[in-house]
Coordinates of C-alpha atoms in Angstrom, one line a residue:
M3 CA 108.8 77.0 119.2
A4 CA 110.4 73.6 118.9
S5 CA 112.6 72.4 121.8
E6 CA 116.2 71.4 121.2
T7 CA 115.1 67.9 121.4
P8 CA 112.5 67.3 118.7
R9 CA 109.2 65.7 120.0
I10 CA 107.5 63.2 117.9
L11 CA 104.0 62.0 118.3
I12 CA 103.5 58.4 117.0
V13 CA 99.8 57.6 115.4
E14 CA 99.9 53.7 114.8
D15 CA 97.0 51.3 115.6
E16 CA 99.4 48.2 115.5
A17 CA 100.8 47.8 118.9
V18 CA 103.8 45.9 117.7
V19 CA 104.8 48.5 115.2
A20 CA 104.1 51.4 117.7
L21 CA 106.5 49.8 120.1
D22 CA 109.2 49.3 117.6
L23 CA 108.7 52.9 116.6
T24 CA 109.1 54.1 120.1
R25 CA 112.3 52.1 120.7
R26 CA 113.7 53.5 117.4
L27 CA 113.0 57.0 117.8
S28 CA 114.1 57.0 121.4
R29 CA 117.5 55.3 120.2
L30 CA 117.9 58.3 117.6
G31 CA 117.4 60.8 120.3
Y32 CA 113.9 62.0 119.9
V33 CA 111.3 62.6 122.6
V34 CA 108.3 60.3 121.8
Y35 CA 104.8 61.1 122.6
G36 CA 101.9 58.4 122.3
P37 CA 101.3 56.2 120.6
A38 CA 97.9 57.2 119.6
D39 CA 95.9 54.2 118.1
S40 CA 93.1 56.3 116.4
G41 CA 92.5 59.6 114.7
E42 CA 90.5 60.9 117.4
E43 CA 93.2 60.3 120.0
A44 CA 95.6 61.5 117.6
L45 CA 93.8 65.0 117.5
R46 CA 93.6 65.2 121.2
L47 CA 97.4 64.6 121.9
A48 CA 98.1 66.9 119.1
R49 CA 96.2 69.6 120.9
E50 CA 97.5 68.8 124.2
L51 CA 101.0 68.2 123.5
S52 CA 102.0 70.3 120.6
P53 CA 104.6 67.8 119.2
D54 CA 107.1 69.2 116.7
V55 CA 106.1 66.4 114.1
V56 CA 103.2 63.7 113.9
L57 CA 104.4 60.4 112.6
M58 CA 101.1 59.1 111.1
D59 CA 100.0 55.7 109.9
I60 CA 97.7 56.2 106.9
V61 CA 95.5 53.2 107.8
L62 CA 93.7 53.5 111.1
D63 CA 90.9 51.7 112.8
G64 CA 87.9 54.2 113.3
D65 CA 86.0 56.8 111.4
M66 CA 89.0 58.8 110.5
D67 CA 92.1 57.3 108.7
G68 CA 95.4 58.8 108.9
V69 CA 94.8 61.1 105.9
D70 CA 91.6 62.4 107.3
T71 CA 93.5 63.0 110.6
A72 CA 96.5 64.6 109.0
G73 CA 94.1 67.1 107.4
R74 CA 92.4 68.2 110.7
I75 CA 95.7 68.5 112.2
R76 CA 97.3 70.5 109.5
E77 CA 94.0 72.8 109.4
E78 CA 93.9 73.5 113.2
Q79 CA 97.5 73.6 114.3
A80 CA 99.5 73.6 111.1
M81 CA 101.6 70.8 112.5
P82 CA 103.8 68.8 110.0
V83 CA 102.9 65.2 109.5
V84 CA 105.1 62.6 108.0
F85 CA 103.0 59.5 106.6
L86 CA 103.9 55.7 107.5
T87 CA 102.4 53.4 105.0
A88 CA 102.8 50.0 103.4
H89 CA 100.4 50.9 100.7
T90 CA 101.9 52.7 97.6
D91 CA 98.9 52.5 95.0
P92 CA 98.2 55.6 93.1
E93 CA 94.9 56.4 94.8
T94 CA 96.2 56.2 98.5
L95 CA 99.1 58.4 97.4
R96 CA 96.8 61.1 95.7
R97 CA 94.7 61.2 98.9
A98 CA 97.6 61.6 101.1
G99 CA 99.3 64.3 98.9
G100 CA 96.1 66.3 99.4
A101 CA 96.7 66.4 103.3
G102 CA 99.9 68.3 102.5
P103 CA 102.3 65.9 104.2
Y104 CA 106.0 66.7 104.9
G105 CA 107.3 63.1 103.8
Y106 CA 106.5 59.5 103.4
I107 CA 108.2 56.5 104.9
I108 CA 107.5 53.3 103.2
K109 CA 107.3 50.3 105.5
P110 CA 109.7 48.5 106.1
F111 CA 112.1 51.0 106.6
E112 CA 115.6 51.6 108.3
D113 CA 116.6 53.9 110.9
R114 CA 118.5 56.2 108.7
E115 CA 115.5 56.6 106.5
L116 CA 113.3 57.4 109.4
A117 CA 115.8 60.1 110.6
A118 CA 116.2 61.5 107.4
A119 CA 112.4 62.0 106.8
L120 CA 111.8 63.5 110.2
D121 CA 115.0 65.8 109.9
I122 CA 113.5 67.1 106.3
A123 CA 110.0 67.6 108.0
L124 CA 111.5 69.4 110.9
Y125 CA 113.5 71.7 108.6
K126 CA 110.7 72.5 106.3
S127 CA 108.4 73.2 109.4
R128 CA 111.0 75.6 110.8
M129 CA 111.2 77.4 107.4
E130 CA 107.6 77.6 107.1
R131 CA 107.0 78.9 110.5
R132 CA 109.9 81.6 109.9
L133 CA 108.2 82.5 106.8
R134 CA 104.7 82.8 108.4
E135 CA 106.1 84.9 111.3
N136 CA 107.9 87.4 108.8
E137 CA 104.4 87.5 106.8
Q138 CA 102.6 88.4 110.0
W139 CA 105.0 91.0 111.1
T140 CA 105.0 92.5 107.5
S141 CA 101.2 92.3 107.4
M142 CA 101.1 93.8 110.8
T143 CA 103.4 96.6 110.0
L144 CA 101.6 97.4 106.6
H145 CA 98.2 97.6 108.2
S146 CA 99.3 99.8 111.1
L147 CA 101.2 102.2 108.9
G148 CA 100.1 105.8 108.7
E149 CA 100.6 105.9 104.9
G150 CA 98.9 104.3 102.2
V151 CA 100.6 101.2 100.6
I152 CA 99.6 99.7 97.2
T153 CA 101.4 97.2 95.3
A154 CA 100.9 96.2 91.6
D155 CA 101.9 93.6 89.3
P156 CA 103.9 94.1 86.3
N157 CA 100.5 94.7 84.3
G158 CA 99.9 97.6 86.8
L159 CA 97.0 95.3 88.4
V160 CA 96.7 95.9 92.2
R161 CA 97.7 93.1 94.3
F162 CA 97.6 94.6 97.8
A163 CA 96.1 97.6 99.5
N164 CA 96.7 98.4 103.2
P165 CA 93.8 100.1 105.3
M166 CA 95.3 103.5 105.2
A167 CA 95.2 103.2 101.2
E168 CA 91.5 102.4 101.5
S169 CA 91.0 105.3 103.7
L170 CA 92.8 107.9 101.6
L171 CA 91.4 106.8 98.4
G172 CA 87.8 106.3 99.9
V173 CA 87.8 102.7 98.1
S174 CA 87.6 99.4 100.0
A175 CA 90.0 96.7 99.3
A176 CA 87.6 94.6 97.7
R177 CA 87.1 97.1 95.1
L178 CA 90.9 97.9 94.8
L179 CA 92.1 94.4 94.1
G180 CA 92.6 93.0 90.6
R181 CA 92.1 96.7 89.2
D182 CA 94.3 98.8 87.1
L183 CA 96.3 101.2 89.3
A184 CA 96.3 104.0 87.0
T185 CA 92.5 104.2 86.8
L186 CA 92.3 104.0 90.5
Y187 CA 95.0 106.4 91.7
K188 CA 94.9 109.7 89.8
T189 CA 96.7 112.9 90.5
R190 CA 97.1 116.4 89.6
R191 CA 100.0 118.8 90.0
D192 CA 99.8 120.6 93.2
T193 CA 99.7 124.0 91.6
G194 CA 96.1 124.9 92.2
E195 CA 95.7 123.9 88.3
C196 CA 93.7 121.1 86.7
G197 CA 96.5 119.9 84.3
L198 CA 97.5 116.2 85.1
S199 CA 101.0 115.4 86.5
D200 CA 103.5 114.2 83.9
G201 CA 104.4 111.4 86.4
P202 CA 105.6 111.5 89.9
G203 CA 109.4 111.4 90.8
P204 CA 111.1 109.5 93.6
R205 CA 109.2 111.5 96.1
D206 CA 106.6 113.9 94.8
V207 CA 103.8 116.3 96.0
A208 CA 100.7 116.1 94.2
L209 CA 96.7 116.4 94.6
L210 CA 95.0 113.0 94.7
C211 CA 92.0 113.1 93.0
R212 CA 89.3 110.7 94.7
E213 CA 86.2 109.1 93.5
D214 CA 83.9 111.5 95.3
G215 CA 85.3 114.4 93.4
S216 CA 87.4 115.7 96.4
C217 CA 91.4 116.3 96.2
L218 CA 93.7 115.4 99.0
P219 CA 97.4 116.8 99.0
V220 CA 99.7 113.9 99.2
E221 CA 103.3 112.8 99.1
Q222 CA 103.9 109.9 97.1
T223 CA 106.8 107.5 96.1
F224 CA 106.7 104.9 93.3
S225 CA 109.3 102.2 93.6
P226 CA 109.9 99.2 91.4
I227 CA 109.7 95.6 92.8
V228 CA 112.6 93.5 91.5
D229 CA 113.8 90.0 92.2
D230 CA 117.3 89.1 93.0
R231 CA 118.1 88.7 89.2
G232 CA 116.8 92.3 88.7
R233 CA 113.5 91.3 87.0
A234 CA 110.4 93.6 87.3
L235 CA 107.9 92.1 89.6
G236 CA 105.7 94.9 89.9
T237 CA 105.5 98.4 91.6
V238 CA 104.9 99.5 95.1
L239 CA 103.2 103.0 95.8
V240 CA 103.6 104.7 99.2
F241 CA 101.4 107.9 99.8
R242 CA 100.6 110.0 102.6
D243 CA 98.0 112.7 103.6
I244 CA 100.1 116.0 104.2
S245 CA 96.9 118.2 104.6
R246 CA 97.9 119.0 108.2
R247 CA 101.4 119.7 107.2
R248 CA 100.3 122.0 104.4
D249 CA 97.9 123.8 107.0
G250 CA 101.0 124.4 109.1
E251 CA 103.2 125.5 106.5
R252 CA 100.6 128.1 105.4
A253 CA 100.0 129.3 108.9
L254 CA 103.8 129.5 109.3
R255 CA 104.2 131.6 106.2
E256 CA 101.2 133.8 107.2
S257 CA 103.0 134.2 110.5
V258 CA 106.3 134.7 109.1
D259 CA 104.9 137.3 106.5
G260 CA 103.2 139.3 109.5
L261 CA 106.2 139.3 111.4
R262 CA 108.1 140.6 108.5
R263 CA 105.5 143.4 107.8
A264 CA 105.7 144.4 111.5
L265 CA 109.6 144.4 111.2
T266 CA 109.3 146.5 108.2
E267 CA 106.9 149.1 109.8
T268 CA 109.3 149.2 112.7
V269 CA 112.2 150.1 110.9
N270 CA 110.4 152.5 108.6
A271 CA 109.3 154.2 111.9
L272 CA 112.5 154.4 113.1
T273 CA 113.8 155.9 109.9
V274 CA 111.1 158.6 110.1
T275 CA 112.0 159.3 113.7
S276 CA 115.5 160.1 112.9
E277 CA 115.0 162.1 109.7
T278 CA 112.3 164.3 111.1
R279 CA 115.0 166.1 113.4
D280 CA 117.0 166.9 110.1
P281 CA 115.1 168.2 107.2
F282 CA 118.1 168.4 104.9
T283 CA 118.7 164.7 105.0
A284 CA 115.1 163.5 104.9
G285 CA 115.0 160.4 102.3
H286 CA 118.7 159.9 102.6
Q287 CA 118.4 156.6 104.4
E288 CA 115.8 155.4 102.2
R289 CA 118.1 156.3 99.1
V290 CA 121.0 154.8 100.7
S291 CA 118.8 151.6 101.4
R292 CA 117.9 151.2 97.8
L293 CA 121.6 151.6 96.5
A294 CA 122.9 149.3 99.1
A295 CA 120.2 146.7 98.2
A296 CA 121.1 147.1 94.4
L297 CA 124.8 146.9 95.1
A298 CA 124.3 143.5 97.3
G299 CA 122.3 142.0 94.2
E300 CA 125.1 143.1 91.8
L301 CA 127.5 141.3 94.0
G302 CA 125.6 138.0 94.1
F303 CA 124.1 138.3 97.6
S304 CA 121.1 136.0 98.4
D305 CA 117.6 137.6 98.3
E306 CA 117.6 137.3 102.3
E307 CA 121.3 138.8 102.6
R308 CA 120.2 141.6 100.3
E309 CA 117.0 142.4 102.3
G310 CA 119.2 142.6 105.3
V311 CA 121.5 145.1 103.7
R312 CA 118.4 147.3 102.6
M313 CA 116.9 147.2 106.2
A314 CA 120.4 148.3 107.5
G315 CA 120.4 151.2 104.9
L316 CA 117.1 152.3 106.4
V317 CA 118.3 152.7 109.8
H318 CA 122.2 153.2 109.4
D319 CA 121.6 157.0 110.7
I320 CA 119.2 156.3 113.6
G321 CA 121.8 157.3 116.2
K322 CA 121.6 160.7 114.8
I323 CA 118.7 161.3 117.2
H324 CA 121.1 162.0 120.0
V325 CA 122.8 164.9 117.9
P326 CA 121.3 168.3 118.6
S327 CA 119.4 169.8 115.8
E328 CA 121.4 172.9 115.7
I329 CA 124.5 170.8 115.0
L330 CA 122.7 168.8 112.3
T331 CA 121.3 171.9 110.6
K332 CA 124.7 174.1 111.0
P333 CA 125.3 176.0 107.8
E334 CA 129.1 176.1 108.2
A335 CA 131.9 173.7 109.2
L336 CA 131.5 171.9 112.6
S337 CA 134.0 172.3 115.3
D338 CA 136.1 169.3 116.4
M339 CA 133.9 169.0 119.5
E340 CA 130.7 168.9 117.4
M341 CA 132.1 166.7 115.0
G342 CA 132.9 164.2 117.7
I343 CA 129.3 164.4 118.8
V344 CA 128.2 163.6 115.2
R345 CA 130.6 160.6 114.9
D346 CA 129.1 159.3 118.1
H347 CA 126.1 158.5 115.8
S348 CA 127.2 155.0 114.7
T349 CA 127.8 153.9 118.4
V350 CA 124.6 155.2 119.5
G351 CA 122.8 153.4 116.7
F352 CA 124.5 150.2 117.6
D353 CA 123.1 150.8 121.2
I354 CA 119.7 151.3 120.1
L355 CA 119.5 148.1 117.9
K356 CA 121.8 145.7 119.5
D357 CA 119.2 144.0 121.6
V358 CA 116.5 144.0 119.0
P359 CA 116.1 140.3 117.7
F360 CA 116.5 141.0 113.9
P361 CA 117.3 138.3 111.3
W362 CA 120.0 140.2 110.2
P363 CA 123.2 141.9 111.9
L364 CA 121.8 145.3 111.4
A365 CA 123.5 146.6 114.6
R366 CA 126.8 145.6 113.3
M367 CA 126.3 147.2 109.9
V368 CA 125.2 150.2 111.5
L369 CA 128.1 150.5 113.9
E370 CA 130.7 149.9 111.0
H371 CA 129.2 152.0 108.2
H372 CA 131.7 154.7 108.7
E373 CA 134.7 152.5 108.8
R374 CA 137.2 152.3 105.9
C375 CA 139.1 149.5 104.5
D376 CA 142.6 151.3 105.3
G377 CA 141.5 151.6 109.1
S378 CA 141.1 155.4 108.7
G379 CA 137.3 155.1 109.5
Y380 CA 135.3 155.3 112.9
P381 CA 134.3 154.3 115.6
A382 CA 137.0 151.5 115.9
G383 CA 139.4 152.1 112.9
L384 CA 138.6 148.7 111.5
R385 CA 140.2 147.4 108.3
R386 CA 138.6 145.7 105.4
E387 CA 138.8 142.0 106.5
D388 CA 137.3 143.1 110.0
M389 CA 134.1 144.6 108.5
H390 CA 130.8 142.9 107.7
P391 CA 130.4 142.6 103.8
G392 CA 127.1 144.6 104.4
S393 CA 129.1 147.4 106.2
R394 CA 131.4 147.7 103.2
I395 CA 128.3 148.0 100.9
L396 CA 126.8 150.4 103.1
A397 CA 129.9 152.6 103.4
V398 CA 129.9 153.0 99.6
A399 CA 126.1 153.7 99.2
D400 CA 126.4 156.2 102.1
V401 CA 129.1 158.3 100.7
V402 CA 128.0 158.3 97.0
E403 CA 124.3 159.4 98.4
A404 CA 125.9 162.0 100.7
M405 CA 128.0 163.5 97.9
T406 CA 125.2 163.9 95.5
A407 CA 122.8 165.4 98.0
H408 CA 122.7 169.1 99.2
R409 CA 123.8 169.9 102.7
P410 CA 123.6 173.3 104.6
Y411 CA 127.3 173.6 104.5
R412 CA 127.7 172.7 100.7
S413 CA 126.0 172.0 97.5
A414 CA 125.3 168.8 95.9
W415 CA 128.0 167.2 93.8
S416 CA 127.2 166.2 90.3
L417 CA 127.0 162.3 89.9
E418 CA 130.1 162.2 87.8
H419 CA 132.1 163.9 90.2
A420 CA 130.8 161.7 93.2
L421 CA 131.9 158.6 91.2
E422 CA 135.3 159.8 90.4
E423 CA 135.9 160.5 93.9
L424 CA 134.6 157.1 94.8
A425 CA 137.0 155.6 92.2
K426 CA 140.0 157.5 93.7
G427 CA 139.1 155.5 97.0
R428 CA 138.9 152.2 95.5
G429 CA 140.7 149.6 97.5
V430 CA 141.9 152.1 100.1
L431 CA 139.0 153.7 101.8
Y432 CA 136.2 151.5 100.1
D433 CA 136.0 148.0 99.1
A434 CA 137.2 147.4 95.5
D435 CA 134.6 145.0 94.4
V436 CA 131.7 147.2 96.0
V437 CA 133.1 150.2 94.1
D438 CA 133.3 148.3 90.8
A439 CA 129.6 147.0 91.4
C440 CA 128.8 150.8 92.0
L441 CA 130.4 152.1 88.9
S442 CA 129.0 149.3 86.8
L443 CA 125.4 150.0 87.9
F444 CA 125.4 153.8 87.3
D445 CA 127.4 153.2 84.0
R446 CA 124.6 150.9 82.7
G447 CA 122.0 153.0 83.8
D448 CA 120.4 150.4 85.9
F449 CA 120.2 152.7 89.2
R450 CA 119.0 156.1 89.7
F451 CA 118.5 158.0 92.9

């Protein structure tokens, strides 16, 4: 990087001119190196001192003149050169232009001309250096990315491809450059089918079809390249291999499916355990769960919420395992003490389930399924706003199934009678929306026990 005070190397084989330049440059505030009186000496000093600008006479003694020397300095060190010359003939200027000078000073000249030429050369040098550094950073970044990057011109011809793009495509950069991107980068829809995709969106998942016949799942992004006026300059494609992510997602899904199956079997086992003690209510929990799930769907619950309500229905009476069989199967009305024991089943069910890490609040729904909207239910006398939405559904499903099923102490009611009783409790005992959903389901014939 240049110091605050620019350093100028003088290359001039006439001692008087060299001395005059040294005085002028010092007076203008520059740090002066040299003078060098030959091309060979200029190369040596340029390597050792790294000046910010070389002020080079075109005519030098020796094997290399100023043009040859400037070309070597530019080639080796990308150092700016300003030519000093008294020769303005076309041939001299043509040769000098080939060396890539940053300016010319025609002898004789004034100090302001000298300062202006050097300031312009210094500015151009700083801008070029900054551009080179930016290009180096960009190149290093693109080459080290874990994503493939390809750019194409407005005609779709590849202009750049980073090493990861070569690797993912299985094609070397030499074979990519200048070829049509559409013929090199072919994808299929990631659906296991062979139909070509209609075109990728801003971020799309597809199967990349490589030249060796293999397919690779990739995530891809196509973005336009535009200038500051909005004119299209081409396209940049960024794509990445998502094979590992896909394998991880598949393994996770299989694990979740396995856990869900285990969960379902556990809930089924709990259901069987509770119902084997009361043959008169066998199947009650399964029927309640089906109606509860249907009601949840009718009310717009998500699939996951609906599954939670269904699971809660399967175990809502699990607490009855603490009730003696003789009470469960008693053919006449229960005493107050016996009724108290039966009513405890909601709390017992909650205690059984509360520490099981279900993905749904099953324990709470089991605890609340005998609560009523007006606060007349048990065990806590909750009102509608304090009950879980799933609990309000279970309350309706439980009472409808119970009224239409045979019990030791009474005969089964007809469905019409049960629904009439349900409607009487609408908005008082039972949630109005749930009651309406239940009546609608049976009225349309969309549900049967």
